Coordinates of C-alpha atoms in Angstrom, one line a residue:
Chain E
M1 CA -14.7 -18.6 36.5
N2 CA -18.1 -17.1 37.2
K3 CA -17.5 -15.1 33.7
K4 CA -17.0 -18.4 31.9
T5 CA -20.4 -19.9 33.0
N6 CA -22.0 -16.4 32.0
N7 CA -20.4 -16.6 28.6
L8 CA -21.6 -19.9 28.0
K9 CA -25.2 -19.2 29.0
W10 CA -25.1 -15.8 26.3
H11 CA -23.5 -19.1 23.8
L12 CA -27.0 -21.3 24.4
L13 CA -28.9 -17.8 23.9
F14 CA -27.2 -17.7 20.9
I15 CA -28.0 -21.5 19.5
F16 CA -30.9 -21.4 21.0
T17 CA -32.2 -18.1 18.4
I18 CA -30.4 -19.2 15.3
G19 CA -33.0 -22.2 16.0
L20 CA -35.7 -19.9 16.7
I21 CA -35.1 -18.1 12.9
S22 CA -34.7 -21.8 11.7
A23 CA -37.7 -22.8 13.4
G24 CA -39.6 -19.6 12.2
V25 CA -38.3 -19.6 9.1
Y26 CA -40.0 -23.8 8.0
V27 CA -43.0 -22.7 10.6
A28 CA -43.7 -19.0 7.2
S29 CA -43.3 -21.2 4.6
Q30 CA -45.3 -23.9 6.3
S31 CA -47.8 -21.5 6.7
I32 CA -48.4 -20.8 2.6
N33 CA -48.0 -24.6 1.9
Y34 CA -44.2 -24.6 0.4
K35 CA -43.1 -27.6 0.1
W36 CA -38.9 -28.1 0.4
Q37 CA -37.4 -29.6 -2.7
W38 CA -33.9 -29.0 -1.7
H39 CA -32.8 -32.4 -3.9
L40 CA -34.0 -30.0 -7.6
V41 CA -30.6 -27.6 -6.5
W42 CA -28.3 -30.8 -6.3
P43 CA -28.0 -31.6 -9.8
Y44 CA -28.1 -27.8 -10.8
I45 CA -24.8 -27.7 -9.1
I46 CA -23.0 -30.9 -9.6
D47 CA -24.7 -32.7 -12.7
T48 CA -24.6 -35.9 -12.8
S49 CA -27.1 -37.3 -15.2
P50 CA -26.3 -38.5 -18.7
M51 CA -25.3 -37.0 -21.2
D52 CA -27.4 -36.9 -24.8
I53 CA -24.8 -37.5 -28.5
I54 CA -26.2 -35.0 -31.0
A55 CA -25.0 -37.0 -34.8
Q56 CA -22.9 -33.3 -36.5
G57 CA -24.3 -34.8 -40.2
D58 CA -26.7 -37.0 -41.3
A59 CA -25.1 -40.2 -41.1
T60 CA -24.9 -44.1 -41.1
A61 CA -24.8 -45.9 -37.8
S62 CA -22.8 -48.8 -37.3
V63 CA -22.2 -51.3 -33.7
D64 CA -19.6 -53.6 -33.5
A65 CA -19.9 -56.8 -31.2
A66 CA -18.4 -54.7 -28.5
G67 CA -20.7 -51.6 -28.7
T68 CA -19.0 -49.5 -30.1
L69 CA -21.2 -46.6 -32.6
T70 CA -19.8 -45.2 -35.9
L71 CA -21.2 -43.1 -37.7
T72 CA -20.4 -42.7 -41.3
Y73 CA -20.9 -39.4 -42.2
D74 CA -22.6 -38.8 -46.0
N75 CA -20.9 -36.1 -46.1
G76 CA -17.2 -37.4 -46.3
D77 CA -16.3 -36.4 -42.7
P78 CA -13.9 -38.5 -40.8
D79 CA -16.3 -40.9 -38.4
T80 CA -17.7 -40.4 -34.7
V81 CA -16.4 -42.5 -32.3
I82 CA -18.9 -42.9 -29.6
S83 CA -17.2 -46.9 -27.4
N84 CA -18.0 -45.3 -24.4
A85 CA -21.9 -44.8 -24.4
S86 CA -23.6 -45.7 -21.2
Q87 CA -26.9 -46.4 -23.6
L88 CA -27.7 -46.7 -27.4
L89 CA -30.5 -45.2 -29.2
V90 CA -29.4 -46.2 -32.6
S91 CA -29.0 -49.9 -34.0
E92 CA -26.5 -51.1 -36.6
G93 CA -27.3 -49.4 -40.7
D94 CA -30.2 -46.6 -39.0
F95 CA -29.6 -43.8 -41.0
I96 CA -29.1 -40.7 -39.1
Y97 CA -30.3 -37.1 -39.8
E98 CA -28.4 -34.3 -38.3
G99 CA -28.9 -33.3 -34.4
D100 CA -31.0 -36.3 -33.6
Q101 CA -30.0 -38.2 -30.3
I102 CA -27.8 -41.2 -31.2
A103 CA -26.3 -42.3 -27.7
R104 CA -25.5 -41.4 -23.5
V105 CA -23.0 -40.6 -21.8
D106 CA -22.0 -41.0 -18.1
S107 CA -20.6 -38.2 -17.2
V108 CA -19.8 -35.8 -14.3
R109 CA -19.9 -31.7 -14.9
S110 CA -20.5 -28.9 -12.8
G111 CA -24.1 -27.5 -13.1
L112 CA -25.6 -24.3 -14.3
L113 CA -24.8 -22.7 -10.9
L114 CA -21.6 -23.7 -10.5
D115 CA -20.8 -22.4 -13.5
G116 CA -22.2 -19.5 -12.6
L117 CA -20.2 -19.1 -9.5
Y118 CA -16.9 -19.6 -11.9
M119 CA -17.9 -16.8 -13.7
T120 CA -18.5 -14.4 -10.3
L121 CA -15.5 -15.8 -9.3
K122 CA -13.7 -14.8 -12.2
I123 CA -15.5 -11.6 -13.2
S124 CA -14.3 -10.5 -9.3
V125 CA -10.6 -12.2 -9.6
I126 CA -10.2 -9.5 -13.0
S127 CA -12.1 -6.5 -11.8
L128 CA -10.1 -6.7 -8.4
L129 CA -6.4 -6.3 -10.2
F130 CA -8.0 -4.0 -11.8
S131 CA -9.4 -1.8 -10.0
I132 CA -7.0 -1.6 -7.2
A133 CA -4.3 -0.8 -10.5
I134 CA -6.4 2.1 -11.0
G135 CA -6.7 3.1 -8.1
L136 CA -3.4 2.9 -7.4
I137 CA -2.3 5.1 -10.7
T138 CA -6.2 7.8 -9.7
A139 CA -5.3 7.4 -5.6
L140 CA -1.3 8.6 -6.2
M141 CA -2.9 11.9 -9.5
R142 CA -5.1 12.6 -6.7
I143 CA -2.7 13.9 -4.1
S144 CA -0.4 15.3 -7.0
A145 CA 1.3 18.9 -7.3
N146 CA 0.0 19.3 -10.6
P147 CA -3.5 20.3 -11.3
F148 CA -4.1 19.0 -13.9
F149 CA -3.9 15.1 -13.2
K150 CA -5.5 16.5 -9.4
N151 CA -8.5 17.5 -11.3
L152 CA -8.8 14.5 -13.7
A153 CA -8.8 12.0 -10.6
I154 CA -11.8 14.3 -8.6
L155 CA -13.8 14.7 -11.4
Y156 CA -13.2 11.0 -12.5
I157 CA -13.5 10.3 -8.7
E158 CA -16.6 12.5 -8.3
I159 CA -18.4 11.1 -12.0
I160 CA -17.7 7.3 -10.2
R161 CA -19.0 8.4 -6.3
G162 CA -21.8 10.2 -7.2
T163 CA -24.0 7.4 -9.8
P164 CA -25.4 4.4 -9.3
L165 CA -23.5 0.8 -11.0
L166 CA -26.3 -0.2 -12.7
V167 CA -26.6 3.3 -14.9
Q168 CA -22.8 2.8 -15.1
I169 CA -22.6 -1.3 -16.5
F170 CA -25.3 0.2 -18.8
I171 CA -24.0 3.1 -20.4
V172 CA -20.8 0.9 -20.1
Y173 CA -22.0 -1.6 -22.3
F174 CA -24.5 0.6 -24.8
F175 CA -22.5 2.9 -25.1
L176 CA -18.7 1.5 -24.6
G177 CA -20.0 -1.5 -25.9
T178 CA -21.1 -0.6 -29.2
V179 CA -18.2 2.0 -29.8
F180 CA -15.5 0.5 -29.1
D181 CA -17.1 -2.9 -30.1
L182 CA -16.4 -4.3 -26.1
D183 CA -18.4 -7.9 -25.2
K184 CA -20.3 -7.9 -22.7
F185 CA -17.7 -9.5 -20.4
T186 CA -15.1 -7.0 -21.0
A187 CA -17.9 -4.6 -20.7
G188 CA -18.4 -6.2 -17.0
V189 CA -15.0 -6.2 -16.6
V190 CA -15.1 -2.1 -17.4
A191 CA -17.5 -1.4 -15.0
L192 CA -16.7 -3.3 -12.2
S193 CA -13.1 -2.5 -12.2
V194 CA -14.0 1.9 -13.0
F195 CA -16.6 1.4 -10.2
T196 CA -14.3 0.3 -7.7
G197 CA -11.0 1.7 -8.6
A198 CA -12.9 5.3 -7.4
Y199 CA -13.3 3.5 -4.0
V200 CA -10.0 2.1 -4.0
A201 CA -8.4 5.0 -5.0
E202 CA -9.7 7.2 -2.0
I203 CA -8.7 4.8 0.7
L204 CA -5.5 4.4 -0.3
R205 CA -5.4 8.5 -0.8
S206 CA -7.0 8.5 2.3
G207 CA -4.0 5.8 3.4
I208 CA -0.8 7.3 1.7
Q209 CA -2.0 10.6 4.1
S210 CA -2.1 9.1 7.0
I211 CA 1.7 8.4 6.3
S212 CA 3.6 10.9 8.9
V213 CA 5.0 13.7 6.1
G214 CA 8.6 12.7 7.8
Q215 CA 8.9 9.2 6.4
M216 CA 8.8 10.8 3.0
E217 CA 11.4 13.3 4.3
A218 CA 13.3 10.8 5.6
A219 CA 13.4 8.9 2.3
R220 CA 14.0 11.8 0.7
S221 CA 16.9 12.8 2.1
L222 CA 18.0 9.6 1.8
G223 CA 18.9 10.6 -2.1
M224 CA 15.5 8.6 -3.4
T225 CA 13.6 10.1 -6.0
Y226 CA 9.8 10.6 -5.1
P227 CA 8.8 7.6 -6.9
K228 CA 11.5 5.4 -5.1
A229 CA 10.5 6.6 -1.7
M230 CA 6.3 5.9 -2.6
I231 CA 7.9 2.5 -3.8
Y232 CA 10.0 1.9 -0.4
V233 CA 8.5 3.7 1.8
I234 CA 4.9 4.9 1.7
L235 CA 3.2 2.8 -0.2
P236 CA 4.3 -0.2 1.7
Q237 CA 2.8 1.3 4.6
A238 CA -0.1 2.9 3.4
F239 CA -1.2 -0.9 1.5
R240 CA -1.0 -2.5 5.6
R241 CA -3.1 0.8 7.2
T242 CA -6.0 0.5 4.5
L243 CA -6.4 -2.9 4.4
P244 CA -9.1 -2.9 6.3
P245 CA -11.0 -0.7 4.6
M246 CA -9.3 -2.4 1.4
A247 CA -11.0 -5.7 2.1
G248 CA -14.6 -4.2 3.1
Q249 CA -14.5 -3.1 -0.6
L250 CA -13.1 -5.9 -2.4
I251 CA -16.1 -8.0 -0.7
T252 CA -18.4 -5.6 -1.8
L253 CA -17.1 -5.3 -4.9
I254 CA -17.6 -9.1 -5.3
K255 CA -21.5 -8.1 -4.3
D256 CA -21.7 -6.0 -7.1
S257 CA -20.6 -8.2 -9.5
S258 CA -23.8 -9.9 -9.2
L259 CA -25.2 -7.0 -11.3
V260 CA -23.3 -7.1 -14.6
S261 CA -26.3 -9.7 -15.5
V262 CA -28.7 -7.5 -16.4
I263 CA -26.6 -7.9 -19.4
S264 CA -27.4 -11.0 -19.5
I265 CA -23.4 -12.4 -18.4
T266 CA -24.1 -15.9 -16.6
D267 CA -23.2 -14.8 -13.2
L268 CA -24.3 -16.3 -10.3
T269 CA -26.8 -14.6 -9.4
K270 CA -28.0 -14.0 -13.5
A271 CA -27.4 -18.7 -13.4
G272 CA -29.7 -18.6 -9.8
R273 CA -32.4 -16.8 -11.9
E274 CA -32.1 -20.0 -14.4
V275 CA -32.5 -22.2 -12.6
V276 CA -35.4 -21.2 -10.9
S277 CA -37.7 -21.0 -13.8
G278 CA -36.3 -24.7 -14.5
S279 CA -36.7 -26.2 -11.3
F280 CA -39.4 -23.6 -9.8
A281 CA -38.0 -24.5 -6.0
T282 CA -37.7 -20.3 -5.9
F283 CA -36.6 -20.5 -1.9
E284 CA -34.1 -23.5 -2.2
V285 CA -32.3 -22.0 -5.2
W286 CA -32.3 -18.5 -4.1
F287 CA -30.6 -20.0 -0.5
T288 CA -28.1 -21.8 -2.0
V289 CA -26.6 -18.6 -4.6
A290 CA -26.4 -16.7 -1.1
V291 CA -24.2 -19.5 0.4
L292 CA -21.8 -19.5 -2.7
Y293 CA -21.5 -15.9 -2.7
L294 CA -21.2 -16.0 1.1
L295 CA -18.4 -18.5 0.2
L296 CA -16.1 -16.5 -1.8
T297 CA -17.3 -13.5 0.2
S298 CA -15.9 -15.0 3.8
T299 CA -12.9 -16.8 1.4
L300 CA -11.3 -13.2 1.1
S301 CA -12.3 -12.0 4.4
W302 CA -10.3 -14.6 5.6
V303 CA -7.4 -14.4 3.4
I304 CA -7.0 -11.1 4.0
Q305 CA -7.1 -11.0 8.0
R306 CA -4.4 -13.3 7.3
I307 CA -2.2 -11.2 4.8
E308 CA -2.8 -9.2 8.1
K309 CA -2.2 -10.4 11.1
R310 CA 1.2 -12.1 9.4
L311 CA 2.0 -7.6 8.5
A312 CA 1.0 -7.0 11.4
S313 CA 3.2 -9.9 13.4
N314 CA 6.4 -7.3 11.9
D315 CA 5.5 -4.5 14.4
Chain G
M1 CA 27.0 15.7 -10.3
T2 CA 27.7 14.5 -6.7
N3 CA 30.7 15.7 -7.0
K4 CA 32.7 12.8 -4.9
N5 CA 36.6 14.1 -5.7
Y6 CA 35.8 17.8 -4.1
T7 CA 38.0 18.7 -2.2
G8 CA 37.6 22.6 -1.5
D9 CA 37.7 23.6 2.1
D10 CA 34.0 25.1 2.8
I11 CA 31.7 21.9 2.6
V12 CA 28.8 24.1 3.2
V13 CA 28.7 27.7 1.8
T14 CA 25.3 29.4 2.2
K15 CA 24.9 33.5 1.8
N16 CA 22.3 35.7 2.1
I17 CA 19.3 32.9 2.8
D18 CA 16.7 34.2 2.9
K19 CA 14.0 32.2 3.4
I20 CA 10.0 33.8 4.0
Y21 CA 6.9 31.4 4.3
P22 CA 3.6 32.1 1.8
N23 CA 2.3 33.2 4.5
G24 CA 4.1 36.3 5.5
C25 CA 6.2 34.4 8.2
H26 CA 10.2 35.8 7.8
A27 CA 12.3 32.2 8.7
L28 CA 15.7 33.5 7.8
K29 CA 16.7 37.1 7.7
N30 CA 20.0 37.3 5.7
V31 CA 22.2 34.5 7.0
T32 CA 25.8 34.1 5.9
T33 CA 28.0 31.0 7.2
N34 CA 30.6 28.2 5.8
I35 CA 30.7 24.9 6.9
K36 CA 34.5 23.7 7.0
R37 CA 35.2 20.0 6.3
G38 CA 35.4 18.5 9.5
E39 CA 34.0 21.1 11.2
V40 CA 31.4 20.6 14.3
V41 CA 28.8 23.9 14.0
V42 CA 26.6 23.5 16.6
I43 CA 23.4 25.7 15.8
I44 CA 22.0 26.9 19.2
G45 CA 18.5 30.1 19.8
P46 CA 14.9 29.8 21.0
S47 CA 12.7 27.5 19.6
G48 CA 11.1 29.5 16.3
S49 CA 14.3 31.3 15.8
G50 CA 15.2 29.6 12.3
K51 CA 17.6 27.2 13.1
S52 CA 15.8 23.9 12.2
T53 CA 14.8 25.2 8.8
Y54 CA 18.5 27.4 8.4
L55 CA 19.4 22.8 8.5
R56 CA 16.9 21.9 6.2
T57 CA 16.9 24.5 3.5
L58 CA 20.9 22.3 3.5
N59 CA 19.6 19.6 2.4
Q60 CA 16.6 21.3 0.2
L61 CA 13.6 19.7 2.2
E62 CA 12.9 23.9 2.6
T63 CA 13.7 25.7 -0.7
I64 CA 14.9 29.5 -0.1
T65 CA 13.4 32.1 -1.2
S66 CA 16.8 34.1 -1.9
G67 CA 20.3 33.6 -1.8
S68 CA 22.9 30.8 -3.0
I69 CA 23.7 27.7 -1.1
M70 CA 26.8 25.5 -2.6
V71 CA 27.2 21.6 -1.1
D72 CA 30.3 19.8 -1.6
G73 CA 31.2 22.6 -4.5
V74 CA 27.7 22.0 -6.5
T75 CA 25.2 25.0 -6.1
M76 CA 21.9 24.2 -5.2
Y77 CA 18.9 25.6 -7.6
D78 CA 21.2 25.8 -10.5
E79 CA 20.1 24.1 -13.8
G80 CA 21.5 20.6 -14.0
T81 CA 22.0 20.9 -9.8
N82 CA 20.6 16.8 -9.3
I83 CA 18.8 17.4 -5.8
N84 CA 19.0 13.0 -5.4
T85 CA 22.6 13.1 -6.1
L86 CA 22.9 15.7 -4.0
R87 CA 20.9 14.6 -0.9
E88 CA 23.1 11.2 -1.2
N89 CA 26.3 12.9 0.1
I90 CA 24.5 14.5 3.3
G91 CA 22.9 12.7 5.8
M92 CA 20.2 13.8 7.8
V93 CA 19.1 12.7 11.3
F94 CA 15.5 13.6 12.8
Q95 CA 14.2 15.2 16.2
S96 CA 11.6 11.8 15.4
F97 CA 13.7 9.7 14.1
N98 CA 11.5 8.4 10.9
L99 CA 12.5 5.6 11.0
F100 CA 10.9 3.0 8.3
P101 CA 9.1 1.2 10.3
H102 CA 7.5 -1.8 7.9
L103 CA 11.3 -2.3 8.1
S104 CA 13.7 -4.0 10.4
V105 CA 16.0 -2.7 11.7
K106 CA 18.7 -3.6 9.1
E107 CA 16.8 -3.0 6.1
N108 CA 16.1 0.8 7.0
V109 CA 20.2 1.2 7.3
M110 CA 20.7 -1.1 4.1
L111 CA 17.4 0.5 2.0
A112 CA 19.4 3.5 0.8
P113 CA 22.5 2.3 -1.2
L114 CA 20.3 -0.4 -2.5
K115 CA 17.7 1.3 -4.1
V116 CA 19.4 4.6 -4.2
S117 CA 23.1 3.2 -5.0
N118 CA 22.3 0.2 -6.7
R119 CA 25.6 -2.0 -4.6
S120 CA 25.2 -5.4 -4.5
K121 CA 23.4 -6.3 -1.4
V122 CA 26.0 -9.1 0.6
E123 CA 28.7 -5.8 0.1
V124 CA 25.7 -3.6 1.6
E125 CA 25.0 -6.1 4.1
E126 CA 28.6 -6.6 5.3
E127 CA 28.2 -2.5 6.1
A128 CA 25.1 -2.5 7.6
E129 CA 25.8 -4.9 10.5
T130 CA 28.8 -3.1 10.8
L131 CA 27.3 0.5 10.7
L132 CA 25.1 -1.0 13.2
T133 CA 27.3 -2.1 15.5
R134 CA 29.6 0.8 15.4
V135 CA 26.5 2.5 17.7
G136 CA 25.9 -0.6 19.8
L137 CA 23.2 -1.9 18.2
A138 CA 24.6 -5.2 16.6
E139 CA 22.1 -7.9 18.6
K140 CA 19.4 -5.6 17.1
I141 CA 19.8 -5.9 13.7
N142 CA 16.8 -7.9 12.5
I143 CA 14.7 -6.8 15.0
Y144 CA 11.8 -4.1 13.9
P145 CA 12.5 -0.3 14.8
T146 CA 8.9 0.2 16.9
Q147 CA 10.3 -2.6 19.8
L148 CA 13.2 -0.8 20.4
S149 CA 13.6 2.6 22.5
G150 CA 14.1 6.2 21.4
G151 CA 18.1 6.2 22.1
Q152 CA 18.3 2.9 20.4
Q153 CA 15.7 3.9 17.2
Q154 CA 17.8 7.2 17.0
R155 CA 21.1 5.9 17.1
V156 CA 19.7 3.2 13.7
A157 CA 19.0 6.1 12.3
I158 CA 22.4 7.6 12.3
A159 CA 24.4 4.4 11.2
R160 CA 20.9 4.6 8.3
A161 CA 22.4 8.6 7.4
L162 CA 26.0 7.2 7.6
A163 CA 25.0 4.4 5.4
M164 CA 25.6 6.8 2.2
K165 CA 28.6 7.4 3.4
P166 CA 28.4 11.5 3.4
D167 CA 30.1 14.1 3.7
V168 CA 28.0 15.9 5.5
M169 CA 25.4 15.0 8.1
L170 CA 22.7 17.2 9.5
F171 CA 21.8 16.6 13.3
D172 CA 17.9 18.6 14.0
E173 CA 17.6 18.2 17.4
P174 CA 18.3 14.2 17.6
T175 CA 17.7 13.9 21.4
S176 CA 15.0 16.5 21.8
A177 CA 12.0 13.3 21.6
L178 CA 14.6 11.4 23.7
D179 CA 13.6 10.6 28.0
P180 CA 16.8 12.0 29.5
E181 CA 18.1 8.5 29.9
M182 CA 18.7 8.5 26.8
V183 CA 20.0 11.1 25.9
G184 CA 23.4 10.0 26.9
E185 CA 23.6 6.5 24.8
V186 CA 22.7 9.4 21.1
L187 CA 25.2 12.2 21.9
D188 CA 28.3 9.8 22.9
V189 CA 27.6 8.6 18.9
M190 CA 28.0 11.5 17.8
K191 CA 30.9 12.5 19.8
S192 CA 32.5 9.6 18.0
L193 CA 31.6 10.2 14.9
A194 CA 33.0 14.2 15.3
A195 CA 36.4 12.2 16.6
E196 CA 36.7 10.4 13.8
G197 CA 36.5 14.0 11.7
M198 CA 33.0 13.7 10.5
T199 CA 31.5 17.3 9.6
M200 CA 28.3 18.0 11.6
V201 CA 26.5 20.3 11.9
V202 CA 23.8 19.9 14.6
V203 CA 20.4 21.9 15.5
T204 CA 20.3 21.2 20.2
H205 CA 19.5 22.0 22.9
E206 CA 22.3 20.4 24.3
M207 CA 24.6 23.5 25.4
G208 CA 27.0 20.7 27.4
F209 CA 27.6 19.1 24.3
A210 CA 27.5 22.2 21.8
N211 CA 30.2 23.2 24.5
E212 CA 32.3 20.2 24.3
V213 CA 32.7 18.9 21.4
A214 CA 31.2 22.1 19.2
D215 CA 34.0 23.8 16.5
R216 CA 31.9 27.2 16.3
V217 CA 28.5 27.2 18.0
L218 CA 26.6 29.9 15.9
F219 CA 22.8 31.6 17.7
M220 CA 20.3 32.6 16.3
E221 CA 17.3 34.1 17.3
E222 CA 14.3 35.5 14.9
G223 CA 15.3 34.2 11.6
E224 CA 18.8 36.0 12.0
L225 CA 22.1 34.7 12.4
L226 CA 23.8 37.0 15.7
V227 CA 26.6 35.2 17.1
D228 CA 29.3 33.1 14.9
D229 CA 31.7 32.2 18.0
I230 CA 34.2 29.5 19.1
P231 CA 32.2 27.4 21.3
E232 CA 34.1 29.1 24.7
N233 CA 33.7 33.1 24.0
I234 CA 29.3 31.8 23.7
F235 CA 29.7 30.3 26.8
G236 CA 32.6 31.8 28.4
T237 CA 31.6 34.2 31.8
V238 CA 30.4 36.5 29.7
A239 CA 28.7 36.2 27.0
N240 CA 29.7 38.5 24.4
H241 CA 25.9 39.5 23.6
P242 CA 22.6 40.8 25.1
R243 CA 20.1 38.6 23.0
L244 CA 22.5 36.0 23.6
Q245 CA 23.6 36.5 27.3
K246 CA 19.4 36.7 28.1
F247 CA 18.7 32.7 25.5
L248 CA 21.6 31.2 28.2
S249 CA 20.1 32.7 31.2
N250 CA 17.2 31.6 30.5
I251 CA 18.2 27.4 29.7
L252 CA 21.6 27.2 32.1

């Protein structure tokens, strides 16, 4: 009972402290005369502004009684018919030139930040799958008795862990990208997977080596080959044991993906930068970007905790 | 490569086995003995005498430096001998059980028949249930190993080894890691196996079991096989070897 009231006191203190920090941020921004304009950020998440429709070539416009606009192109291309326009910018018989705005259409579409979030999600998920595959293969090579595989794995891990990710991204993009003619997205995925793969390899290696020798001996004495013993006995246990450090590494991967913005992939970070230069709502945009990253990482963290709990119930 | 149709009398033939570890430790010195079909052989000796090492050479968990081993008529280390198929015929039970903690009791027993022998799941499941009933664990089939007592775990380990229908069972100090009150249940299972005619090689400190069940007792010390005799002569009033006598007087 006493314990509970005690805890309540600390919870209140926690809420009070958070309030204090928020107030501090507000006061600080007041002191530099910053005017918060959160409404400027919203269109960059969900864009509800009418969409302009641009003429694809020189044409003649005709509008019927129902308000349907038909463009008949001079070069004989199939007609463009627009029946859902909220506003027509041309009238019957107008001559239209290529690139003219001819109408506006109501639309709800994802804004730049949401597109950036999607790109970050896409590049992270693809890199995550590749990095686990690379990590698994490297871990198995690392513990192999064969000096060729073992040294190759050690060399790879040491090089990757000893150089900054940003430098690796530049090397992959400018060197490998030029040699193998990679587009920037592929280059980004390669750099992130190869980087994270080295860390995943070390995590998995420690996991595999933490399984007692008796497990391998028991599996082998039942007649299993080394690969079968690995697949059915050692790896399932190693994966379970390495789940917490693996979660940390994969969350790091999502955050590190912000570095691919330097090779002009429009991920969440680059989208943030573009939105700032368009809206001048610097503080609001970066806070929003941070929250969106937090959304991704906390979701992944939650999923892995669920898996961990489910597996733990078996023990 | 496994010779399921092997009908010879000797299941295990070991000739002049030497094992020297890279650090120079001479673990086995010129060990020669045969194990006949249906025979229960118990190996005793002080710790560090090489008895576990000898047992583990029989399914090549330990390699040998020189000599020869033949199991089921198949010569180990021969070119063309597949150790994995040979091991399918050699069951092994460990001191520390080594059950697979991520699999249920039933899955532990079913894993090798399914993944090594590629047999049908229905058939394997039925056999697993029969085996687990036989070791007295019919109600525990869906439980995970960590929820079992040591004695129960060791009985699952025996069922797991039996699931491959081996010709010979190796026991490496199967009761040494158990609380005293659980030793009996494991020994009972082993006794019933022996009564059914299973060929068994048992490394143990349970002299009562050796005396009661063994057809032959091997006494090893410092890597040498010093005495190879029937239990009556080993545990008789006067053991016929001074070092054996000393060992027995120390532990009895």
